[in-house]
Amino acid sequence: MALLLSRVAAVSLLVVVLTTTSTSPAVAQFPARARPTRSGYLNITSTNSLYFAFYEATNPVTTPAASAPLLVWLQGGPGCSSLIGNFAELGPYLLLNSTSLTRNRNRWNRRFGLIFLDNPLGAGFSAPNSDGDIPTDEPTIAAHLLAALQSFMALDPTFRARPLFLTGESYAGKYIPAAASHILDANTKLPADQRVNLQGVAIGNGMTHPVAQVTVHADQAYFAGLINARQKAAVEAMQNRTVSLVDASKWGEARRERNRIISFLKNVTGVATSFNYARERPYPTRPLRDFLNTDEAKAALGVRGDVVWARCSKAVSAALAEDIMKSAKGDVEAVLARRNGTRVLLFQGVFDLHSGPASVAAWVRELAWPGLGAFLAAERAVWRLGGGQLAGYVQRSGVLANAVIVGAGHMAPGDNGPAAQAMIEGWVLQTGPFAGSGAQQSTVPDCDS
Ligand SMILES: *[C@@H]1O[C@H](CO)[C@@H](O)[C@H](O)[C@H]1NC(C)=O
Ligand SMILES: *[C@@H]1O[C@H](CO)[C@@H](O)[C@H](O)[C@H]1NC(C)=O
Ligand SMILES: *[C@@H]1O[C@H](CO)[C@@H](O)[C@H](O)[C@H]1NC(C)=O
Ligand SMILES: *[C@@H]1O[C@H](CO)[C@@H](O)[C@H](O)[C@H]1NC(C)=O
Ligand SMILES: *[C@@H]1O[C@H](CO)[C@@H](O)[C@H](O)[C@H]1NC(C)=O
């Protein structure tokens, strides 16, 4: 689940060639136009804060940009920095090599304001006051995310009214439902001027209900032609052991057994990366680390100079060891149960050996939600981009939509930028394959009082 740097060669409107100096590693010049609109730290407790970088919409559907919807992006891991998403997947500028940024035609802040949050506390540039402050469970993470959003809203009086969507990938498949159900619940108790205008959640290649998701690794790899029947039986035995450990609430052991599955699959298939079995080489990781640890990048991003950036925090991963195999399905059900139109989009790149389409389908069919029958019976439509190229498939019913993205793996927005951008814009704006979804959507935050 650790998220690695994705290929950035796909799109380059404009290559910004940056000067290097005699120091090593080469110093990246951070062009002014690639700087966040706002960035810094959002208080979550009296002693801790989360790092954020906000980019205003560059081409909103209606002006001013200050009324465009807002997207929050959360990386997975647990413990990986959302700046991976920013510079390697969907941000306004992607890192080409350790010194050069290139404008991303498929940026998610074309139509929407986009907020990258380093979450949980301890990830990326969100250094904790003390390691003991790193959350160990989803309720704490959810409370921190709500607090961070409230701090963000306090920065500008126009932010709060803008429709807000929580998005992310991988382990964010747990943070997002946990935060969404917490926010919707809090909205029923908060005065109108303190509610969060949450309108939907979008989860890419998510880990949400591990006990169901762990049961499809063998089939997926076998039917993709990557393992033989004997290897398939070995994976099934590991899957069964993982399920038994989850059923016995042996969370740490269950996590280790699941890791063994991924490790076994990597060993026997020889894939360059289990995040995208169609790739012939691993995703580069070092350029982003070098780039983000330069004084210039830190200054441009509004980061405290003493914080060392790591892709994924071992401390966060360790703190959440007992959380990994626990389920967030109940939180998705809580979100779906609210009849106020909070929309749910699940999307998956097809080449992911961790949590691809079959993995997500395995937990979706276990949802306790009255709309499930209609969703499962809904047609899966072929989805093409404007130029006619195949983007994937969309199945939806009511507030739930599932999009499968072709030519992509775990980090789908980085692997297939045009499809991911078309998807997020269509889903938020309810156009194209997403036209008419979420008919019950309200334009004001929930209120039970
Ligand atoms: C955030 O917390 C810091 C440190 O506790 C404090 O100095 C600052 O005033 C807080 N900012 C806001 C906007 O509350
Ligand atoms: C990075 O890419 C730019 C643009 O292609 C190139 O000019 C530059 O030499 C590269 N820098 C490194 C360190 O590879
Ligand atoms: C795994 O569990 C399934 C369902 O209980 C069972 O049908 C299958 O035989 C088991 N496979 C192995 C290899 O243990
Ligand atoms: C995968 O290969 C590595 C290195 O040979 C080995 O240490 C590890 O135990 C293997 N994992 C599994 C699950 O076979
Ligand atoms: C939806 O919002 C209305 C008021 O806006 C509130 O009365 C109702 O309880 C909410 N429903 C749910 C399921 O949250």
Short mmCIF file of C-alpha atoms and ligand atoms in Angstrom, two decimals:
data_model
loop_
_atom_site.label_atom_id
_atom_site.label_comp_id
_atom_site.label_asym_id
_atom_site.label_seq_id
_atom_site.Cartn_x
_atom_site.Cartn_y
_atom_site.Cartn_z
CA MET A 1 0.00 0.00 0.00
CA ALA A 2 2.92 2.33 0.26
CA LEU A 3 2.47 4.69 -2.59
CA LEU A 4 5.29 5.17 -4.93
CA LEU A 5 6.16 7.90 -7.34
CA SER A 6 4.31 7.52 -10.56
CA ARG A 7 5.45 8.04 -14.08
CA VAL A 8 5.27 11.67 -15.00
CA ALA A 9 6.34 11.48 -18.59
CA ALA A 10 2.80 11.14 -19.89
CA VAL A 11 1.94 14.79 -20.06
CA SER A 12 3.98 17.87 -20.40
CA LEU A 13 2.55 21.08 -21.63
CA LEU A 14 5.48 23.06 -20.50
CA VAL A 15 8.76 21.87 -19.15
CA VAL A 16 10.32 24.21 -16.69
CA VAL A 17 14.05 23.73 -16.90
CA LEU A 18 15.60 24.66 -13.62
CA THR A 19 19.03 25.85 -12.79
CA THR A 20 21.38 23.67 -10.83
CA THR A 21 24.17 24.80 -8.58
CA SER A 22 27.37 23.21 -7.44
CA THR A 23 25.74 21.83 -4.30
CA SER A 24 24.56 18.24 -4.24
CA PRO A 25 21.81 17.22 -4.75
CA ALA A 26 21.08 19.76 -7.45
CA VAL A 27 19.00 22.61 -6.10
CA ALA A 28 15.56 22.76 -7.59
CA GLN A 29 14.20 26.10 -8.58
CA PHE A 30 10.56 26.30 -7.71
CA PRO A 31 8.88 28.57 -10.27
CA ALA A 32 6.50 31.10 -8.79
CA ARG A 33 3.59 29.83 -10.84
CA ALA A 34 4.01 26.34 -9.36
CA ARG A 35 3.65 27.60 -5.80
CA PRO A 36 0.54 26.81 -3.78
CA THR A 37 -2.11 29.51 -3.49
CA ARG A 38 -1.87 29.00 0.26
CA SER A 39 0.09 26.54 2.34
CA GLY A 40 1.35 25.98 5.84
CA TYR A 41 0.00 24.36 8.95
CA LEU A 42 -3.56 23.79 10.14
CA ASN A 43 -3.94 23.48 13.90
CA ILE A 44 -5.65 20.28 15.03
CA THR A 45 -4.90 20.42 18.77
CA SER A 46 -3.23 22.97 21.03
CA THR A 47 0.17 21.48 20.20
CA ASN A 48 -0.18 19.79 16.80
CA SER A 49 -0.97 20.76 13.23
CA LEU A 50 -1.22 19.17 9.80
CA TYR A 51 0.68 20.50 6.79
CA PHE A 52 -1.44 21.57 3.80
CA ALA A 53 -0.89 22.94 0.31
CA PHE A 54 -3.90 24.54 -1.39
CA TYR A 55 -4.13 25.30 -5.12
CA GLU A 56 -7.02 27.41 -6.35
CA ALA A 57 -8.92 26.29 -9.45
CA THR A 58 -7.14 27.45 -12.61
CA ASN A 59 -10.13 27.17 -14.98
CA PRO A 60 -13.32 27.00 -12.93
CA VAL A 61 -16.62 26.35 -14.70
CA THR A 62 -18.07 29.52 -13.27
CA THR A 63 -16.15 32.47 -11.96
CA PRO A 64 -15.01 33.52 -9.48
CA ALA A 65 -12.83 30.51 -8.62
CA ALA A 66 -13.69 31.23 -5.01
CA SER A 67 -17.06 29.53 -5.52
CA ALA A 68 -15.69 26.38 -7.17
CA PRO A 69 -15.93 23.07 -5.29
CA LEU A 70 -13.02 22.08 -3.06
CA LEU A 71 -11.28 18.71 -3.18
CA VAL A 72 -9.14 17.36 -0.36
CA TRP A 73 -6.58 14.71 -1.38
CA LEU A 74 -5.32 12.15 1.13
CA GLN A 75 -2.53 9.67 0.42
CA GLY A 76 -2.53 6.14 1.82
CA GLY A 77 0.21 4.07 3.36
CA PRO A 78 -0.66 4.36 6.19
CA GLY A 79 1.73 7.23 6.67
CA CYS A 80 2.55 8.27 3.10
CA SER A 81 2.67 11.97 2.25
CA SER A 82 -0.08 13.52 0.15
CA LEU A 83 2.66 15.41 -1.68
CA ILE A 84 3.19 12.17 -3.60
CA GLY A 85 -0.26 12.76 -5.05
CA ASN A 86 0.60 16.41 -5.59
CA PHE A 87 3.89 15.94 -7.49
CA ALA A 88 3.45 12.48 -9.01
CA GLU A 89 -0.25 12.08 -9.73
CA LEU A 90 -2.78 14.91 -9.84
CA GLY A 91 -1.28 18.21 -8.70
CA PRO A 92 -0.79 21.28 -10.89
CA TYR A 93 2.90 20.52 -11.50
CA LEU A 94 4.51 17.10 -11.62
CA LEU A 95 8.11 16.32 -10.82
CA LEU A 96 9.95 15.33 -13.97
CA ASN A 97 13.29 14.61 -12.31
CA SER A 98 14.88 15.78 -9.10
CA THR A 99 15.18 19.36 -10.34
CA SER A 100 12.37 20.00 -12.82
CA LEU A 101 8.64 20.50 -12.53
CA THR A 102 6.30 20.20 -15.48
CA ARG A 103 2.80 21.58 -15.74
CA ASN A 104 0.16 18.85 -15.44
CA ARG A 105 -2.54 19.13 -18.07
CA ASN A 106 -4.52 16.55 -16.10
CA ARG A 107 -4.38 18.42 -12.80
CA TRP A 108 -7.36 18.07 -10.50
CA ASN A 109 -7.33 21.82 -9.77
CA ARG A 110 -8.45 22.75 -13.27
CA ARG A 111 -12.10 23.01 -12.20
CA PHE A 112 -11.73 22.76 -8.43
CA GLY A 113 -9.73 24.12 -5.53
CA LEU A 114 -7.40 21.31 -4.41
CA ILE A 115 -6.04 20.79 -0.91
CA PHE A 116 -3.26 18.31 -0.21
CA LEU A 117 -3.21 17.43 3.49
CA ASP A 118 -0.32 15.51 5.04
CA ASN A 119 -2.31 13.08 7.18
CA PRO A 120 -2.29 11.39 9.70
CA LEU A 121 -0.17 13.48 12.03
CA GLY A 122 3.39 12.23 11.50
CA ALA A 123 3.08 11.84 7.70
CA GLY A 124 5.01 13.98 5.20
CA PHE A 125 5.60 17.48 6.53
CA SER A 126 3.13 17.03 9.42
CA ALA A 127 5.72 16.49 12.13
CA PRO A 128 4.13 15.61 15.48
CA ASN A 129 4.97 17.50 18.64
CA SER A 130 5.89 14.11 20.07
CA ASP A 131 5.71 10.61 18.56
CA GLY A 132 3.15 9.69 21.19
CA ASP A 133 0.73 12.12 19.52
CA ILE A 134 0.54 10.04 16.32
CA PRO A 135 -2.97 8.56 16.05
CA THR A 136 -3.45 4.85 16.56
CA ASP A 137 -7.03 4.57 15.31
CA GLU A 138 -9.49 5.95 12.74
CA PRO A 139 -11.69 7.96 15.15
CA THR A 140 -8.66 10.04 16.18
CA ILE A 141 -7.63 10.51 12.55
CA ALA A 142 -11.18 11.57 11.70
CA ALA A 143 -11.24 14.09 14.55
CA HIS A 144 -7.91 15.52 13.41
CA LEU A 145 -9.16 15.81 9.83
CA LEU A 146 -12.29 17.67 10.92
CA ALA A 147 -10.18 19.98 13.08
CA ALA A 148 -7.81 20.61 10.15
CA LEU A 149 -10.75 21.41 7.85
CA GLN A 150 -12.16 23.82 10.43
CA SER A 151 -8.75 25.54 10.62
CA PHE A 152 -8.69 25.69 6.82
CA MET A 153 -12.17 27.26 6.69
CA ALA A 154 -11.02 29.87 9.18
CA LEU A 155 -8.35 31.06 6.71
CA ASP A 156 -10.86 32.58 4.31
CA PRO A 157 -14.55 33.35 4.88
CA THR A 158 -15.44 32.14 1.35
CA PHE A 159 -14.13 28.59 1.86
CA ARG A 160 -16.93 27.25 4.05
CA ALA A 161 -19.75 27.64 1.54
CA ARG A 162 -17.90 25.80 -1.22
CA PRO A 163 -19.00 22.18 -1.81
CA LEU A 164 -16.33 19.94 -0.32
CA PHE A 165 -15.25 16.49 -1.49
CA LEU A 166 -12.85 14.17 0.33
CA THR A 167 -10.69 12.22 -2.13
CA GLY A 168 -7.69 9.95 -1.87
CA GLU A 169 -6.32 6.52 -2.52
CA SER A 170 -5.27 3.25 -0.94
CA TYR A 171 -5.30 3.46 2.87
CA ALA A 172 -7.30 6.67 2.55
CA GLY A 173 -10.07 4.15 1.81
CA LYS A 174 -10.26 4.03 5.60
CA TYR A 175 -9.52 7.65 6.54
CA ILE A 176 -12.10 9.02 4.13
CA PRO A 177 -15.16 7.05 5.31
CA ALA A 178 -14.12 7.55 8.94
CA ALA A 179 -13.75 11.31 8.46
CA ALA A 180 -16.91 11.61 6.35
CA SER A 181 -19.16 9.87 8.85
CA HIS A 182 -17.58 11.90 11.66
CA ILE A 183 -18.14 15.17 9.78
CA LEU A 184 -21.75 14.34 8.86
CA ASP A 185 -22.41 13.46 12.47
CA ALA A 186 -20.72 16.63 13.73
CA ASN A 187 -22.76 18.71 11.27
CA THR A 188 -25.95 17.64 13.04
CA LYS A 189 -24.63 19.18 16.26
CA LEU A 190 -22.77 22.23 15.01
CA PRO A 191 -24.32 25.67 14.44
CA ALA A 192 -24.91 26.42 10.75
CA ASP A 193 -21.89 28.68 10.42
CA GLN A 194 -19.54 25.93 11.64
CA ARG A 195 -20.70 23.02 9.48
CA VAL A 196 -18.53 21.47 6.81
CA ASN A 197 -20.24 21.43 3.41
CA LEU A 198 -19.28 17.82 2.66
CA GLN A 199 -20.97 16.70 -0.57
CA GLY A 200 -19.14 13.53 -1.46
CA VAL A 201 -16.20 11.17 -1.08
CA ALA A 202 -14.03 9.55 -3.78
CA ILE A 203 -11.74 6.61 -3.00
CA GLY A 204 -9.16 5.25 -5.44
CA ASN A 205 -7.92 1.62 -5.16
CA GLY A 206 -9.02 1.76 -1.57
CA MET A 207 -8.39 -0.48 1.38
CA THR A 208 -11.73 -0.27 3.17
CA HIS A 209 -12.87 -3.70 4.34
CA PRO A 210 -9.70 -5.81 4.40
CA VAL A 211 -11.21 -9.12 5.51
CA ALA A 212 -13.18 -9.31 2.27
CA GLN A 213 -10.52 -7.72 0.09
CA VAL A 214 -7.81 -10.15 1.15
CA THR A 215 -9.75 -13.06 -0.34
CA VAL A 216 -9.29 -12.08 -4.00
CA HIS A 217 -5.50 -11.84 -4.43
CA ALA A 218 -5.18 -15.45 -5.61
CA ASP A 219 -7.97 -15.26 -8.16
CA GLN A 220 -6.87 -11.90 -9.49
CA ALA A 221 -3.26 -12.96 -10.02
CA TYR A 222 -4.27 -16.36 -11.42
CA PHE A 223 -6.77 -15.05 -13.95
CA ALA A 224 -4.35 -12.30 -15.00
CA GLY A 225 -1.98 -15.15 -15.88
CA LEU A 226 0.61 -14.14 -13.28
CA ILE A 227 0.57 -17.31 -11.14
CA ASN A 228 -0.20 -20.98 -11.75
CA ALA A 229 -2.66 -23.26 -9.94
CA ARG A 230 -0.14 -24.43 -7.37
CA GLN A 231 0.84 -20.86 -6.50
CA LYS A 232 -2.82 -19.93 -6.41
CA ALA A 233 -3.44 -22.61 -3.77
CA ALA A 234 -0.52 -21.26 -1.71
CA VAL A 235 -1.98 -17.74 -1.83
CA GLU A 236 -5.43 -19.08 -0.91
CA ALA A 237 -3.99 -20.76 2.16
CA MET A 238 -2.43 -17.44 3.24
CA GLN A 239 -5.71 -15.65 2.54
CA ASN A 240 -7.59 -18.13 4.68
CA ARG A 241 -5.10 -17.72 7.51
CA THR A 242 -5.48 -13.93 7.26
CA VAL A 243 -9.26 -14.19 7.47
CA SER A 244 -9.01 -16.48 10.51
CA LEU A 245 -6.67 -14.03 12.23
CA VAL A 246 -9.02 -11.12 11.52
CA ASP A 247 -11.95 -13.16 12.82
CA ALA A 248 -9.92 -13.77 15.99
CA SER A 249 -9.11 -10.02 16.24
CA LYS A 250 -5.39 -10.80 16.00
CA TRP A 251 -4.79 -7.60 14.09
CA GLY A 252 -0.99 -7.51 14.10
CA GLU A 253 -0.67 -11.11 12.96
CA ALA A 254 -3.34 -10.62 10.33
CA ARG A 255 -1.42 -7.67 8.95
CA ARG A 256 1.77 -9.72 8.76
CA GLU A 257 -0.01 -12.58 7.00
CA ARG A 258 -1.47 -10.20 4.45
CA ASN A 259 1.96 -8.67 3.87
CA ARG A 260 3.21 -12.19 3.21
CA ILE A 261 0.67 -12.51 0.40
CA ILE A 262 1.94 -9.36 -1.31
CA SER A 263 5.54 -10.40 -0.78
CA PHE A 264 4.85 -13.89 -2.19
CA LEU A 265 3.13 -12.41 -5.23
CA LYS A 266 6.06 -10.08 -5.85
CA ASN A 267 8.52 -12.97 -5.53
CA VAL A 268 6.81 -15.44 -7.80
CA THR A 269 5.60 -13.00 -10.46
CA GLY A 270 8.74 -10.89 -10.65
CA VAL A 271 6.64 -7.80 -11.36
CA ALA A 272 8.48 -4.48 -11.22
CA THR A 273 5.84 -3.21 -8.80
CA SER A 274 2.81 -4.86 -7.27
CA PHE A 275 1.04 -1.50 -7.63
CA ASN A 276 0.94 -1.87 -11.41
CA TYR A 277 1.75 -5.24 -12.91
CA ALA A 278 1.82 -3.79 -16.42
CA ARG A 279 4.90 -1.70 -15.65
CA GLU A 280 8.31 -2.94 -16.62
CA ARG A 281 10.19 -0.78 -14.11
CA PRO A 282 9.52 0.35 -10.54
CA TYR A 283 8.25 3.88 -9.96
CA PRO A 284 11.15 6.22 -9.20
CA THR A 285 11.10 7.37 -5.57
CA ARG A 286 14.33 9.22 -4.96
CA PRO A 287 13.81 12.36 -7.07
CA LEU A 288 10.80 13.50 -5.04
CA ARG A 289 12.59 12.93 -1.75
CA ASP A 290 15.61 14.91 -2.94
CA PHE A 291 13.43 17.66 -4.36
CA LEU A 292 11.18 18.12 -1.32
CA ASN A 293 14.14 18.23 1.05
CA THR A 294 15.76 21.19 -0.70
CA ASP A 295 15.55 24.51 1.13
CA GLU A 296 14.03 26.08 -1.95
CA ALA A 297 11.17 23.59 -2.24
CA LYS A 298 10.49 23.85 1.49
CA ALA A 299 10.40 27.63 1.29
CA ALA A 300 8.09 27.57 -1.75
CA LEU A 301 5.77 25.12 -0.01
CA GLY A 302 5.71 27.02 3.28
CA VAL A 303 7.25 24.17 5.23
CA ARG A 304 9.10 24.48 8.50
CA GLY A 305 12.75 24.11 7.50
CA ASP A 306 13.66 21.56 10.16
CA VAL A 307 11.18 18.92 9.03
CA VAL A 308 12.72 16.12 6.93
CA TRP A 309 10.33 14.78 4.32
CA ALA A 310 9.97 11.03 3.90
CA ARG A 311 7.58 9.43 1.40
CA CYS A 312 6.04 7.25 4.06
CA SER A 313 6.42 7.53 7.82
CA LYS A 314 7.49 4.35 9.59
CA ALA A 315 6.28 5.87 12.86
CA VAL A 316 2.75 6.33 11.48
CA SER A 317 2.72 2.84 10.01
CA ALA A 318 3.84 1.41 13.36
CA ALA A 319 1.29 3.45 15.32
CA LEU A 320 -1.49 2.09 13.10
CA ALA A 321 -0.29 -1.53 13.16
CA GLU A 322 -3.44 -2.71 14.90
CA ASP A 323 -5.67 -0.59 12.66
CA ILE A 324 -4.58 -1.92 9.25
CA MET A 325 -6.84 -4.95 9.05
CA LYS A 326 -9.83 -3.34 10.73
CA SER A 327 -12.81 -2.39 8.60
CA ALA A 328 -14.20 1.00 7.63
CA LYS A 329 -17.22 -0.54 5.87
CA GLY A 330 -19.50 0.61 8.69
CA ASP A 331 -18.44 4.21 8.07
CA VAL A 332 -19.26 3.89 4.36
CA GLU A 333 -22.66 2.51 5.36
CA ALA A 334 -23.15 5.45 7.74
CA VAL A 335 -22.40 7.88 4.90
CA LEU A 336 -24.74 6.07 2.48
CA ALA A 337 -27.48 5.93 5.11
CA ARG A 338 -27.71 9.72 5.28
CA ARG A 339 -30.40 10.71 2.89
CA ASN A 340 -28.84 14.04 2.18
CA GLY A 341 -27.04 13.06 -0.96
CA THR A 342 -23.48 12.61 0.22
CA ARG A 343 -22.17 10.89 -2.90
CA VAL A 344 -19.68 8.05 -2.93
CA LEU A 345 -17.32 7.34 -5.84
CA LEU A 346 -15.07 4.29 -5.80
CA PHE A 347 -12.48 4.07 -8.58
CA GLN A 348 -9.77 1.57 -9.39
CA GLY A 349 -6.94 1.19 -11.86
CA VAL A 350 -7.07 -2.33 -13.29
CA PHE A 351 -3.41 -3.38 -12.92
CA ASP A 352 -3.20 -3.16 -9.13
CA LEU A 353 -2.35 -6.34 -7.20
CA HIS A 354 -3.31 -4.69 -3.88
CA SER A 355 -6.82 -3.30 -4.19
CA GLY A 356 -8.03 -3.37 -7.77
CA PRO A 357 -11.59 -3.67 -9.11
CA ALA A 358 -12.20 -7.24 -7.89
CA SER A 359 -10.88 -6.36 -4.44
CA VAL A 360 -13.27 -3.43 -4.12
CA ALA A 361 -16.18 -5.40 -5.59
CA ALA A 362 -15.57 -8.01 -2.85
CA TRP A 363 -16.46 -5.59 -0.09
CA VAL A 364 -19.05 -3.52 -1.96
CA ARG A 365 -21.25 -6.61 -2.35
CA GLU A 366 -21.20 -6.96 1.45
CA LEU A 367 -22.51 -3.44 2.06
CA ALA A 368 -25.48 -3.19 4.39
CA TRP A 369 -27.27 -0.55 2.34
CA PRO A 370 -30.82 -0.62 0.95
CA GLY A 371 -29.54 0.62 -2.42
CA LEU A 372 -27.13 -2.27 -2.88
CA GLY A 373 -29.43 -4.48 -4.95
CA ALA A 374 -30.07 -1.70 -7.45
CA PHE A 375 -26.37 -0.88 -7.61
CA LEU A 376 -25.35 -4.48 -8.27
CA ALA A 377 -28.06 -4.82 -10.92
CA ALA A 378 -27.05 -1.58 -12.69
CA GLU A 379 -25.43 -1.83 -16.12
CA ARG A 380 -21.72 -1.24 -16.32
CA ALA A 381 -21.28 1.34 -19.06
CA VAL A 382 -18.28 1.64 -21.35
CA TRP A 383 -16.74 5.04 -20.68
CA ARG A 384 -14.81 6.91 -23.34
CA LEU A 385 -13.04 10.24 -23.36
CA GLY A 386 -13.94 13.02 -25.76
CA GLY A 387 -11.46 11.79 -28.36
CA GLY A 388 -13.04 8.34 -28.31
CA GLN A 389 -10.31 6.57 -26.38
CA LEU A 390 -11.38 4.00 -23.82
CA ALA A 391 -11.14 5.37 -20.26
CA GLY A 392 -12.82 2.48 -18.47
CA TYR A 393 -16.23 1.54 -17.12
CA VAL A 394 -18.78 3.25 -14.91
CA GLN A 395 -21.48 1.57 -12.88
CA ARG A 396 -23.75 3.61 -10.68
CA SER A 397 -27.03 3.72 -8.88
CA GLY A 398 -28.26 6.45 -6.58
CA VAL A 399 -25.43 8.04 -4.67
CA LEU A 400 -22.93 5.21 -5.31
CA ALA A 401 -20.72 5.12 -8.40
CA ASN A 402 -17.84 2.83 -9.32
CA ALA A 403 -15.35 3.73 -12.04
CA VAL A 404 -12.75 1.33 -13.39
CA ILE A 405 -9.80 3.00 -15.10
CA VAL A 406 -7.92 1.16 -17.83
CA GLY A 407 -4.19 1.50 -18.40
CA ALA A 408 -3.59 2.23 -14.72
CA GLY A 409 -2.67 0.60 -11.44
CA HIS A 410 -2.85 1.58 -7.78
CA MET A 411 -1.92 5.22 -8.41
CA ALA A 412 -4.51 5.63 -11.14
CA PRO A 413 -4.48 9.45 -11.37
CA GLY A 414 -0.75 9.33 -12.11
CA ASP A 415 -0.91 6.35 -14.46
CA ASN A 416 -3.85 7.54 -16.54
CA GLY A 417 -4.14 11.26 -15.97
CA PRO A 418 -6.67 12.06 -18.73
CA ALA A 419 -9.12 9.41 -17.51
CA ALA A 420 -8.73 10.33 -13.84
CA GLN A 421 -9.23 14.03 -14.55
CA ALA A 422 -12.30 13.36 -16.70
CA MET A 423 -13.64 11.13 -13.96
CA ILE A 424 -13.25 13.56 -11.08
CA GLU A 425 -14.60 16.49 -13.10
CA GLY A 426 -17.55 14.47 -14.40
CA TRP A 427 -18.38 13.04 -11.00
CA VAL A 428 -18.19 16.30 -9.05
CA LEU A 429 -20.06 18.29 -11.71
CA GLN A 430 -22.42 15.39 -12.51
CA THR A 431 -21.77 15.39 -16.23
CA GLY A 432 -20.86 12.75 -18.82
CA PRO A 433 -21.15 9.22 -17.42
CA PHE A 434 -22.05 10.75 -14.04
CA ALA A 435 -24.92 12.96 -15.26
CA GLY A 436 -27.93 12.91 -12.99
CA SER A 437 -26.26 11.09 -10.12
CA GLY A 438 -27.14 11.93 -6.55
CA ALA A 439 -30.48 13.47 -7.42
CA GLN A 440 -31.28 13.95 -3.76
CA GLN A 441 -28.19 16.07 -3.27
CA SER A 442 -28.76 19.09 -1.12
CA THR A 443 -26.72 22.23 -1.46
CA VAL A 444 -26.60 23.00 2.23
CA PRO A 445 -24.83 21.10 4.97
CA ASP A 446 -26.86 18.51 6.90
CA CYS A 447 -28.82 19.75 9.83
CA ASP A 448 -30.75 17.60 12.23
CA SER A 449 -31.54 20.38 14.62
C1 LIG B 1 -2.01 27.47 16.02
O1 LIG B 1 -1.23 26.98 17.09
C2 LIG B 1 -0.09 27.76 17.36
C3 LIG B 1 0.77 27.03 18.38
O2 LIG B 1 -0.01 26.52 19.42
C4 LIG B 1 -0.53 29.12 17.83
O3 LIG B 1 0.60 29.94 18.09
C5 LIG B 1 -1.39 29.76 16.76
O4 LIG B 1 -1.90 30.99 17.21
C6 LIG B 1 -2.52 28.86 16.35
N1 LIG B 1 -3.17 29.43 15.20
C7 LIG B 1 -4.46 29.62 15.12
C8 LIG B 1 -4.96 30.23 13.87
O5 LIG B 1 -5.22 29.33 16.03
C1 LIG B 2 15.62 17.26 -15.75
O1 LIG B 2 14.84 17.43 -16.92
C2 LIG B 2 15.13 18.61 -17.62
C3 LIG B 2 14.12 18.75 -18.74
O2 LIG B 2 14.09 17.60 -19.53
C4 LIG B 2 16.58 18.53 -18.12
O3 LIG B 2 16.91 19.70 -18.82
C5 LIG B 2 17.48 18.40 -16.91
O4 LIG B 2 18.82 18.24 -17.33
C6 LIG B 2 17.09 17.19 -16.07
N1 LIG B 2 17.87 17.22 -14.84
C7 LIG B 2 18.38 16.12 -14.35
C8 LIG B 2 19.11 16.28 -13.04
O5 LIG B 2 18.28 15.03 -14.88
C1 LIG B 3 -9.85 -21.47 1.89
O1 LIG B 3 -11.14 -21.25 2.42
C2 LIG B 3 -12.17 -21.57 1.49
C3 LIG B 3 -13.48 -21.09 2.09
O2 LIG B 3 -13.61 -21.55 3.40
C4 LIG B 3 -12.13 -23.05 1.19
O3 LIG B 3 -13.13 -23.37 0.26
C5 LIG B 3 -10.78 -23.38 0.60
O4 LIG B 3 -10.67 -24.78 0.41
C6 LIG B 3 -9.65 -22.91 1.48
N1 LIG B 3 -8.41 -23.06 0.74
C7 LIG B 3 -7.25 -23.40 1.29
C8 LIG B 3 -6.09 -23.55 0.37
O5 LIG B 3 -7.12 -23.55 2.48
C1 LIG B 4 10.17 -13.40 -0.93
O1 LIG B 4 11.56 -13.41 -1.23
C2 LIG B 4 12.35 -12.86 -0.18
C3 LIG B 4 13.76 -12.77 -0.68
O2 LIG B 4 14.15 -13.97 -1.27
C4 LIG B 4 12.20 -13.71 1.06
O3 LIG B 4 12.95 -13.17 2.13
C5 LIG B 4 10.74 -13.78 1.47
O4 LIG B 4 10.56 -14.67 2.55
C6 LIG B 4 9.89 -14.23 0.32
N1 LIG B 4 8.50 -14.08 0.73
C7 LIG B 4 7.62 -15.04 0.58
C8 LIG B 4 6.26 -14.80 1.14
O5 LIG B 4 7.85 -16.07 -0.01
C1 LIG B 5 -30.79 15.33 6.30
O1 LIG B 5 -30.91 16.70 6.53
C2 LIG B 5 -32.13 17.08 7.13
C3 LIG B 5 -32.18 18.59 7.25
O2 LIG B 5 -31.34 19.20 6.30
C4 LIG B 5 -32.22 16.44 8.51
O3 LIG B 5 -33.46 16.76 9.10
C5 LIG B 5 -32.12 14.93 8.36
O4 LIG B 5 -32.07 14.34 9.62
C6 LIG B 5 -30.87 14.56 7.60
N1 LIG B 5 -30.91 13.13 7.35
C7 LIG B 5 -29.94 12.33 7.68
C8 LIG B 5 -30.18 10.87 7.43
O5 LIG B 5 -28.90 12.73 8.14
#
